């Protein structure tokens, strides 16, 4: 099964991709997580990406496409994968299609998780991410058991730099301009399913699971 999670920042792509990857035993690939890890390590890719992440802008297609191509070629992605935050432009989507076609495979489903800009702002201001393992929490909707501490690994939770309000507004605008056109792209291929992302986390997970079973 090869799945894309689409939706604005804060829609719940990572939360749902995490649940799905556990339930289906598929690898989850988050290009955002890859960039944050490279930045943490201070690699040359990290240095290149940092300025884009900090400004809420998209990393240029040629860089992202190459990162995703490499990652999807790794052994744990051979059985299938869940893409979280990639593709984000029509150029990336075309490159992904071509790369999969070359292997004789294609995407099965694209879940378009829909939430209003107001809900996005509420979610990202109170999102907390684990500095060690990348797990994601929300101070109200999905709080950690101990304040500021990851349930899974005990790592320290932090507010992502790009979850500050000014950057969030920029990211929403970038989404509308550069990523929204992917809805038409995938609708045209008959693989897009819209999901009401404003329901509770467990309800959204259940809806996606039932759509996959159908
Ligand atoms: P994305 O990967 O799309 O940017 P996340 O999965 O990181 O979004 O979710 C953004 C924030 O909203 C997180 O703090 C997460 O815990 C919370 N969240 C995710 N889905 C829901 C939901 N259905 N209802 C309430 N909060 C949610
Ligand atoms: P995310 O963790 O998915 O919210 O991504 C955080 C940031 O990483 C984005 O705002 C971009 O700067 C960068 N990024 C992640 N995925 C992509 C992508 N597919 N294309 C371009 N930039 C990306």
PDB file of N, CA and C in Angstrom, residues 84-168:
ATOM      1  N   UNK A  84       4.289  11.694   4.418  1.00  0.00           N
ATOM      2  CA  UNK A  84       3.768  12.742   5.300  1.00  0.00           C
ATOM      3  C   UNK A  84       4.524  14.039   4.985  1.00  0.00           C
ATOM      4  N   UNK A  85       3.857  14.951   4.259  1.00  0.00           N
ATOM      5  CA  UNK A  85       4.517  16.225   3.925  1.00  0.00           C
ATOM      6  C   UNK A  85       5.252  16.199   2.601  1.00  0.00           C
ATOM      7  N   UNK A  86       5.110  15.155   1.842  1.00  0.00           N
ATOM      8  CA  UNK A  86       5.664  15.039   0.500  1.00  0.00           C
ATOM      9  C   UNK A  86       4.678  14.248  -0.342  1.00  0.00           C
ATOM     10  N   UNK A  87       4.359  14.632  -1.570  1.00  0.00           N
ATOM     11  CA  UNK A  87       4.810  15.846  -2.249  1.00  0.00           C
ATOM     12  C   UNK A  87       4.056  17.087  -1.769  1.00  0.00           C
ATOM     13  N   UNK A  88       4.647  18.242  -2.056  1.00  0.00           N
ATOM     14  CA  UNK A  88       4.036  19.514  -1.646  1.00  0.00           C
ATOM     15  C   UNK A  88       3.908  20.482  -2.809  1.00  0.00           C
ATOM     16  N   UNK A  89       4.379  20.082  -3.982  1.00  0.00           N
ATOM     17  CA  UNK A  89       4.203  20.896  -5.199  1.00  0.00           C
ATOM     18  C   UNK A  89       3.844  19.929  -6.327  1.00  0.00           C
ATOM     19  N   UNK A  90       3.280  20.501  -7.401  1.00  0.00           N
ATOM     20  CA  UNK A  90       2.946  19.646  -8.543  1.00  0.00           C
ATOM     21  C   UNK A  90       4.236  19.055  -9.125  1.00  0.00           C
ATOM     22  N   UNK A  91       5.306  19.832  -9.119  1.00  0.00           N
ATOM     23  CA  UNK A  91       6.593  19.310  -9.615  1.00  0.00           C
ATOM     24  C   UNK A  91       7.035  18.084  -8.825  1.00  0.00           C
ATOM     25  N   UNK A  92       6.883  18.130  -7.507  1.00  0.00           N
ATOM     26  CA  UNK A  92       7.258  16.976  -6.670  1.00  0.00           C
ATOM     27  C   UNK A  92       6.344  15.786  -6.966  1.00  0.00           C
ATOM     28  N   UNK A  93       5.056  16.069  -7.161  1.00  0.00           N
ATOM     29  CA  UNK A  93       4.101  14.973  -7.413  1.00  0.00           C
ATOM     30  C   UNK A  93       4.428  14.286  -8.736  1.00  0.00           C
ATOM     31  N   UNK A  94       4.767  15.084  -9.746  1.00  0.00           N
ATOM     32  CA  UNK A  94       5.109  14.496 -11.056  1.00  0.00           C
ATOM     33  C   UNK A  94       6.371  13.650 -10.925  1.00  0.00           C
ATOM     34  N   UNK A  95       7.367  14.196 -10.218  1.00  0.00           N
ATOM     35  CA  UNK A  95       8.627  13.449 -10.065  1.00  0.00           C
ATOM     36  C   UNK A  95       8.380  12.135  -9.326  1.00  0.00           C
ATOM     37  N   UNK A  96       7.492  12.167  -8.332  1.00  0.00           N
ATOM     38  CA  UNK A  96       7.184  10.942  -7.585  1.00  0.00           C
ATOM     39  C   UNK A  96       6.511   9.920  -8.510  1.00  0.00           C
ATOM     40  N   UNK A  97       5.524  10.386  -9.287  1.00  0.00           N
ATOM     41  CA  UNK A  97       4.829   9.475 -10.213  1.00  0.00           C
ATOM     42  C   UNK A  97       5.818   8.813 -11.172  1.00  0.00           C
ATOM     43  N   UNK A  98       6.723   9.640 -11.708  1.00  0.00           N
ATOM     44  CA  UNK A  98       7.678   9.105 -12.693  1.00  0.00           C
ATOM     45  C   UNK A  98       8.590   8.081 -12.036  1.00  0.00           C
ATOM     46  N   UNK A  99       9.041   8.414 -10.828  1.00  0.00           N
ATOM     47  CA  UNK A  99       9.952   7.501 -10.135  1.00  0.00           C
ATOM     48  C   UNK A  99       9.249   6.168  -9.808  1.00  0.00           C
ATOM     49  N   UNK A 100       7.983   6.232  -9.386  1.00  0.00           N
ATOM     50  CA  UNK A 100       7.243   4.995  -9.079  1.00  0.00           C
ATOM     51  C   UNK A 100       6.964   4.202 -10.360  1.00  0.00           C
ATOM     52  N   UNK A 101       6.584   4.931 -11.408  1.00  0.00           N
ATOM     53  CA  UNK A 101       6.331   4.267 -12.700  1.00  0.00           C
ATOM     54  C   UNK A 101       7.540   3.458 -13.142  1.00  0.00           C
ATOM     55  N   UNK A 102       8.716   4.050 -12.927  1.00  0.00           N
ATOM     56  CA  UNK A 102       9.968   3.370 -13.298  1.00  0.00           C
ATOM     57  C   UNK A 102      10.122   2.037 -12.565  1.00  0.00           C
ATOM     58  N   UNK A 103       9.443   1.894 -11.422  1.00  0.00           N
ATOM     59  CA  UNK A 103       9.533   0.635 -10.660  1.00  0.00           C
ATOM     60  C   UNK A 103       8.295  -0.231 -10.910  1.00  0.00           C
ATOM     61  N   UNK A 104       7.409   0.242 -11.802  1.00  0.00           N
ATOM     62  CA  UNK A 104       6.201  -0.521 -12.120  1.00  0.00           C
ATOM     63  C   UNK A 104       5.146  -0.455 -11.029  1.00  0.00           C
ATOM     64  N   UNK A 105       5.186   0.596 -10.198  1.00  0.00           N
ATOM     65  CA  UNK A 105       4.198   0.733  -9.126  1.00  0.00           C
ATOM     66  C   UNK A 105       3.575   2.138  -9.183  1.00  0.00           C
ATOM     67  N   UNK A 106       2.546   2.356  -8.349  1.00  0.00           N
ATOM     68  CA  UNK A 106       1.927   3.688  -8.319  1.00  0.00           C
ATOM     69  C   UNK A 106       1.309   3.918  -6.949  1.00  0.00           C
ATOM     70  N   UNK A 107       0.870   5.151  -6.713  1.00  0.00           N
ATOM     71  CA  UNK A 107       0.211   5.461  -5.442  1.00  0.00           C
ATOM     72  C   UNK A 107      -1.163   4.801  -5.412  1.00  0.00           C
ATOM     73  N   UNK A 108      -1.593   4.373  -4.213  1.00  0.00           N
ATOM     74  CA  UNK A 108      -2.915   3.782  -4.076  1.00  0.00           C
ATOM     75  C   UNK A 108      -3.940   4.813  -3.631  1.00  0.00           C
ATOM     76  N   UNK A 109      -3.562   5.635  -2.645  1.00  0.00           N
ATOM     77  CA  UNK A 109      -4.546   6.553  -2.056  1.00  0.00           C
ATOM     78  C   UNK A 109      -3.877   7.844  -1.606  1.00  0.00           C
ATOM     79  N   UNK A 110      -4.624   8.931  -1.744  1.00  0.00           N
ATOM     80  CA  UNK A 110      -4.202  10.219  -1.195  1.00  0.00           C
ATOM     81  C   UNK A 110      -5.311  10.679  -0.257  1.00  0.00           C
ATOM     82  N   UNK A 111      -5.011  10.843   1.029  1.00  0.00           N
ATOM     83  CA  UNK A 111      -5.993  11.347   1.983  1.00  0.00           C
ATOM     84  C   UNK A 111      -5.761  12.841   2.161  1.00  0.00           C
ATOM     85  N   UNK A 112      -6.778  13.622   1.802  1.00  0.00           N
ATOM     86  CA  UNK A 112      -6.694  15.079   1.889  1.00  0.00           C
ATOM     87  C   UNK A 112      -7.366  15.496   3.192  1.00  0.00           C
ATOM     88  N   UNK A 113      -6.566  15.773   4.206  1.00  0.00           N
ATOM     89  CA  UNK A 113      -7.121  16.079   5.534  1.00  0.00           C
ATOM     90  C   UNK A 113      -7.456  17.569   5.592  1.00  0.00           C
ATOM     91  N   UNK A 114      -8.736  17.850   5.756  1.00  0.00           N
ATOM     92  CA  UNK A 114      -9.190  19.244   5.639  1.00  0.00           C
ATOM     93  C   UNK A 114      -9.481  19.844   7.013  1.00  0.00           C
ATOM     94  N   UNK A 115      -8.838  20.995   7.288  1.00  0.00           N
ATOM     95  CA  UNK A 115      -9.138  21.760   8.515  1.00  0.00           C
ATOM     96  C   UNK A 115      -9.081  23.249   8.169  1.00  0.00           C
ATOM     97  N   UNK A 116      -9.806  24.063   8.941  1.00  0.00           N
ATOM     98  CA  UNK A 116      -9.844  25.500   8.656  1.00  0.00           C
ATOM     99  C   UNK A 116      -8.543  26.151   9.126  1.00  0.00           C
ATOM    100  N   UNK A 117      -8.200  27.316   8.558  1.00  0.00           N
ATOM    101  CA  UNK A 117      -7.000  28.039   9.000  1.00  0.00           C
ATOM    102  C   UNK A 117      -7.060  28.373  10.502  1.00  0.00           C
ATOM    103  N   UNK A 118      -8.271  28.634  11.041  1.00  0.00           N
ATOM    104  CA  UNK A 118      -8.397  28.964  12.483  1.00  0.00           C
ATOM    105  C   UNK A 118      -7.983  27.762  13.326  1.00  0.00           C
ATOM    106  N   UNK A 119      -8.406  26.569  12.894  1.00  0.00           N
ATOM    107  CA  UNK A 119      -8.058  25.359  13.648  1.00  0.00           C
ATOM    108  C   UNK A 119      -6.551  25.084  13.526  1.00  0.00           C
ATOM    109  N   UNK A 120      -5.998  25.342  12.359  1.00  0.00           N
ATOM    110  CA  UNK A 120      -4.551  25.170  12.167  1.00  0.00           C
ATOM    111  C   UNK A 120      -3.798  26.029  13.185  1.00  0.00           C
ATOM    112  N   UNK A 121      -4.217  27.297  13.306  1.00  0.00           N
ATOM    113  CA  UNK A 121      -3.537  28.214  14.225  1.00  0.00           C
ATOM    114  C   UNK A 121      -3.640  27.695  15.664  1.00  0.00           C
ATOM    115  N   UNK A 122      -4.832  27.194  16.057  1.00  0.00           N
ATOM    116  CA  UNK A 122      -5.015  26.662  17.419  1.00  0.00           C
ATOM    117  C   UNK A 122      -4.100  25.462  17.656  1.00  0.00           C
ATOM    118  N   UNK A 123      -4.030  24.610  16.655  1.00  0.00           N
ATOM    119  CA  UNK A 123      -3.258  23.376  16.842  1.00  0.00           C
ATOM    120  C   UNK A 123      -1.754  23.624  16.907  1.00  0.00           C
ATOM    121  N   UNK A 124      -1.253  24.488  16.023  1.00  0.00           N
ATOM    122  CA  UNK A 124       0.208  24.617  15.959  1.00  0.00           C
ATOM    123  C   UNK A 124       0.779  25.397  17.129  1.00  0.00           C
ATOM    124  N   UNK A 125       0.004  26.378  17.641  1.00  0.00           N
ATOM    125  CA  UNK A 125       0.491  27.148  18.791  1.00  0.00           C
ATOM    126  C   UNK A 125       0.721  26.257  19.999  1.00  0.00           C
ATOM    127  N   UNK A 126      -0.077  25.201  20.118  1.00  0.00           N
ATOM    128  CA  UNK A 126       0.030  24.310  21.284  1.00  0.00           C
ATOM    129  C   UNK A 126       0.615  22.942  20.917  1.00  0.00           C
ATOM    130  N   UNK A 127       1.169  22.828  19.709  1.00  0.00           N
ATOM    131  CA  UNK A 127       1.836  21.567  19.351  1.00  0.00           C
ATOM    132  C   UNK A 127       3.180  21.518  20.096  1.00  0.00           C
ATOM    133  N   UNK A 128       3.516  20.370  20.602  1.00  0.00           N
ATOM    134  CA  UNK A 128       4.847  20.179  21.197  1.00  0.00           C
ATOM    135  C   UNK A 128       5.448  18.932  20.571  1.00  0.00           C
ATOM    136  N   UNK A 129       6.727  19.034  20.200  1.00  0.00           N
ATOM    137  CA  UNK A 129       7.398  17.941  19.504  1.00  0.00           C
ATOM    138  C   UNK A 129       8.558  17.461  20.353  1.00  0.00           C
ATOM    139  N   UNK A 130       8.831  16.168  20.277  1.00  0.00           N
ATOM    140  CA  UNK A 130       9.934  15.624  21.067  1.00  0.00           C
ATOM    141  C   UNK A 130      11.252  15.894  20.352  1.00  0.00           C
ATOM    142  N   UNK A 131      12.188  16.489  21.070  1.00  0.00           N
ATOM    143  CA  UNK A 131      13.485  16.825  20.482  1.00  0.00           C
ATOM    144  C   UNK A 131      14.275  15.560  20.153  1.00  0.00           C
ATOM    145  N   UNK A 132      13.962  14.455  20.850  1.00  0.00           N
ATOM    146  CA  UNK A 132      14.761  13.240  20.644  1.00  0.00           C
ATOM    147  C   UNK A 132      14.165  12.323  19.571  1.00  0.00           C
ATOM    148  N   UNK A 133      12.842  12.013  19.677  1.00  0.00           N
ATOM    149  CA  UNK A 133      12.286  11.007  18.745  1.00  0.00           C
ATOM    150  C   UNK A 133      11.282  11.601  17.759  1.00  0.00           C
ATOM    151  N   UNK A 134      10.962  12.889  17.894  1.00  0.00           N
ATOM    152  CA  UNK A 134      10.066  13.518  16.916  1.00  0.00           C
ATOM    153  C   UNK A 134       8.579  13.293  17.181  1.00  0.00           C
ATOM    154  N   UNK A 135       8.224  12.535  18.247  1.00  0.00           N
ATOM    155  CA  UNK A 135       6.799  12.304  18.540  1.00  0.00           C
ATOM    156  C   UNK A 135       6.091  13.648  18.749  1.00  0.00           C
ATOM    157  N   UNK A 136       4.793  13.669  18.419  1.00  0.00           N
ATOM    158  CA  UNK A 136       4.057  14.929  18.430  1.00  0.00           C
ATOM    159  C   UNK A 136       2.916  14.881  19.444  1.00  0.00           C
ATOM    160  N   UNK A 137       2.760  15.965  20.207  1.00  0.00           N
ATOM    161  CA  UNK A 137       1.703  16.094  21.220  1.00  0.00           C
ATOM    162  C   UNK A 137       0.973  17.408  21.002  1.00  0.00           C
ATOM    163  N   UNK A 138      -0.145  17.560  21.721  1.00  0.00           N
ATOM    164  CA  UNK A 138      -0.841  18.845  21.771  1.00  0.00           C
ATOM    165  C   UNK A 138      -1.177  19.097  23.236  1.00  0.00           C
ATOM    166  N   UNK A 139      -0.940  20.335  23.692  1.00  0.00           N
ATOM    167  CA  UNK A 139      -1.090  20.604  25.126  1.00  0.00           C
ATOM    168  C   UNK A 139      -2.511  20.323  25.622  1.00  0.00           C
ATOM    169  N   UNK A 140      -3.512  20.502  24.733  1.00  0.00           N
ATOM    170  CA  UNK A 140      -4.903  20.273  25.145  1.00  0.00           C
ATOM    171  C   UNK A 140      -5.472  18.970  24.572  1.00  0.00           C
ATOM    172  N   UNK A 141      -5.298  18.754  23.254  1.00  0.00           N
ATOM    173  CA  UNK A 141      -5.966  17.635  22.578  1.00  0.00           C
ATOM    174  C   UNK A 141      -5.250  16.300  22.758  1.00  0.00           C
ATOM    175  N   UNK A 142      -3.953  16.359  23.001  1.00  0.00           N
ATOM    176  CA  UNK A 142      -3.191  15.114  23.092  1.00  0.00           C
ATOM    177  C   UNK A 142      -1.975  15.337  23.995  1.00  0.00           C
ATOM    178  N   UNK A 143      -2.252  15.627  25.293  1.00  0.00           N
ATOM    179  CA  UNK A 143      -1.151  16.048  26.170  1.00  0.00           C
ATOM    180  C   UNK A 143      -0.247  14.877  26.583  1.00  0.00           C
ATOM    181  N   UNK A 144       1.024  15.162  26.838  1.00  0.00           N
ATOM    182  CA  UNK A 144       1.915  14.119  27.358  1.00  0.00           C
ATOM    183  C   UNK A 144       1.532  13.803  28.802  1.00  0.00           C
ATOM    184  N   UNK A 145       1.905  12.617  29.300  1.00  0.00           N
ATOM    185  CA  UNK A 145       1.546  12.258  30.683  1.00  0.00           C
ATOM    186  C   UNK A 145       2.248  13.179  31.682  1.00  0.00           C
ATOM    187  N   UNK A 146       3.561  13.431  31.442  1.00  0.00           N
ATOM    188  CA  UNK A 146       4.322  14.347  32.297  1.00  0.00           C
ATOM    189  C   UNK A 146       4.553  15.626  31.501  1.00  0.00           C
ATOM    190  N   UNK A 147       4.421  16.807  32.127  1.00  0.00           N
ATOM    191  CA  UNK A 147       4.614  18.045  31.374  1.00  0.00           C
ATOM    192  C   UNK A 147       5.995  18.089  30.695  1.00  0.00           C
ATOM    193  N   UNK A 148       6.017  18.536  29.460  1.00  0.00           N
ATOM    194  CA  UNK A 148       7.263  18.779  28.709  1.00  0.00           C
ATOM    195  C   UNK A 148       8.126  17.545  28.485  1.00  0.00           C
ATOM    196  N   UNK A 149       7.533  16.343  28.695  1.00  0.00           N
ATOM    197  CA  UNK A 149       8.328  15.125  28.577  1.00  0.00           C
ATOM    198  C   UNK A 149       7.636  14.125  27.646  1.00  0.00           C
ATOM    199  N   UNK A 150       8.411  13.545  26.725  1.00  0.00           N
ATOM    200  CA  UNK A 150       7.852  12.595  25.765  1.00  0.00           C
ATOM    201  C   UNK A 150       7.467  11.285  26.454  1.00  0.00           C
ATOM    202  N   UNK A 151       6.222  10.821  26.242  1.00  0.00           N
ATOM    203  CA  UNK A 151       5.760   9.546  26.815  1.00  0.00           C
ATOM    204  C   UNK A 151       6.602   8.384  26.297  1.00  0.00           C
ATOM    205  N   UNK A 152       7.041   8.489  25.044  1.00  0.00           N
ATOM    206  CA  UNK A 152       7.671   7.344  24.384  1.00  0.00           C
ATOM    207  C   UNK A 152       9.136   7.178  24.756  1.00  0.00           C
ATOM    208  N   UNK A 153       9.876   8.307  24.829  1.00  0.00           N
ATOM    209  CA  UNK A 153      11.327   8.154  25.026  1.00  0.00           C
ATOM    210  C   UNK A 153      11.868   9.015  26.168  1.00  0.00           C
ATOM    211  N   UNK A 154      10.998   9.804  26.805  1.00  0.00           N
ATOM    212  CA  UNK A 154      11.458  10.646  27.913  1.00  0.00           C
ATOM    213  C   UNK A 154      12.172  11.914  27.447  1.00  0.00           C
ATOM    214  N   UNK A 155      12.240  12.119  26.115  1.00  0.00           N
ATOM    215  CA  UNK A 155      12.904  13.324  25.581  1.00  0.00           C
ATOM    216  C   UNK A 155      12.152  14.591  25.962  1.00  0.00           C
ATOM    217  N   UNK A 156      12.836  15.734  25.785  1.00  0.00           N
ATOM    218  CA  UNK A 156      12.225  17.012  26.146  1.00  0.00           C
ATOM    219  C   UNK A 156      11.343  17.507  24.998  1.00  0.00           C
ATOM    220  N   UNK A 157      10.161  18.019  25.347  1.00  0.00           N
ATOM    221  CA  UNK A 157       9.255  18.542  24.318  1.00  0.00           C
ATOM    222  C   UNK A 157       9.537  20.024  24.084  1.00  0.00           C
ATOM    223  N   UNK A 158       9.411  20.446  22.821  1.00  0.00           N
ATOM    224  CA  UNK A 158       9.674  21.857  22.501  1.00  0.00           C
ATOM    225  C   UNK A 158       8.666  22.358  21.475  1.00  0.00           C
ATOM    226  N   UNK A 159       8.578  23.693  21.389  1.00  0.00           N
ATOM    227  CA  UNK A 159       7.733  24.344  20.380  1.00  0.00           C
ATOM    228  C   UNK A 159       8.608  24.569  19.150  1.00  0.00           C
ATOM    229  N   UNK A 160       8.236  23.972  18.018  1.00  0.00           N
ATOM    230  CA  UNK A 160       9.031  24.156  16.798  1.00  0.00           C
ATOM    231  C   UNK A 160       9.125  25.643  16.448  1.00  0.00           C
ATOM    232  N   UNK A 161      10.296  26.082  15.991  1.00  0.00           N
ATOM    233  CA  UNK A 161      10.480  27.490  15.598  1.00  0.00           C
ATOM    234  C   UNK A 161       9.429  27.914  14.581  1.00  0.00           C
ATOM    235  N   UNK A 162       9.107  26.992  13.649  1.00  0.00           N
ATOM    236  CA  UNK A 162       8.170  27.374  12.592  1.00  0.00           C
ATOM    237  C   UNK A 162       6.716  27.216  13.033  1.00  0.00           C
ATOM    238  N   UNK A 163       6.483  26.881  14.304  1.00  0.00           N
ATOM    239  CA  UNK A 163       5.111  26.875  14.835  1.00  0.00           C
ATOM    240  C   UNK A 163       4.792  28.193  15.538  1.00  0.00           C
ATOM    241  N   UNK A 164       5.726  29.155  15.482  1.00  0.00           N
ATOM    242  CA  UNK A 164       5.408  30.485  16.007  1.00  0.00           C
ATOM    243  C   UNK A 164       4.443  31.162  15.040  1.00  0.00           C
ATOM    244  N   UNK A 165       3.597  32.033  15.587  1.00  0.00           N
ATOM    245  CA  UNK A 165       2.458  32.546  14.834  1.00  0.00           C
ATOM    246  C   UNK A 165       2.820  33.175  13.472  1.00  0.00           C
ATOM    247  N   UNK A 166       3.868  34.018  13.440  1.00  0.00           N
ATOM    248  CA  UNK A 166       4.206  34.704  12.179  1.00  0.00           C
ATOM    249  C   UNK A 166       4.548  33.690  11.104  1.00  0.00           C
ATOM    250  N   UNK A 167       5.302  32.655  11.506  1.00  0.00           N
ATOM    251  CA  UNK A 167       5.731  31.662  10.513  1.00  0.00           C
ATOM    252  C   UNK A 167       4.548  30.784  10.097  1.00  0.00           C
ATOM    253  N   UNK A 168       3.642  30.516  11.049  1.00  0.00           N
ATOM    254  CA  UNK A 168       2.467  29.694  10.722  1.00  0.00           C
ATOM    255  C   UNK A 168       1.641  30.382   9.628  1.00  0.00           C
TER     256      UNK A 168
END
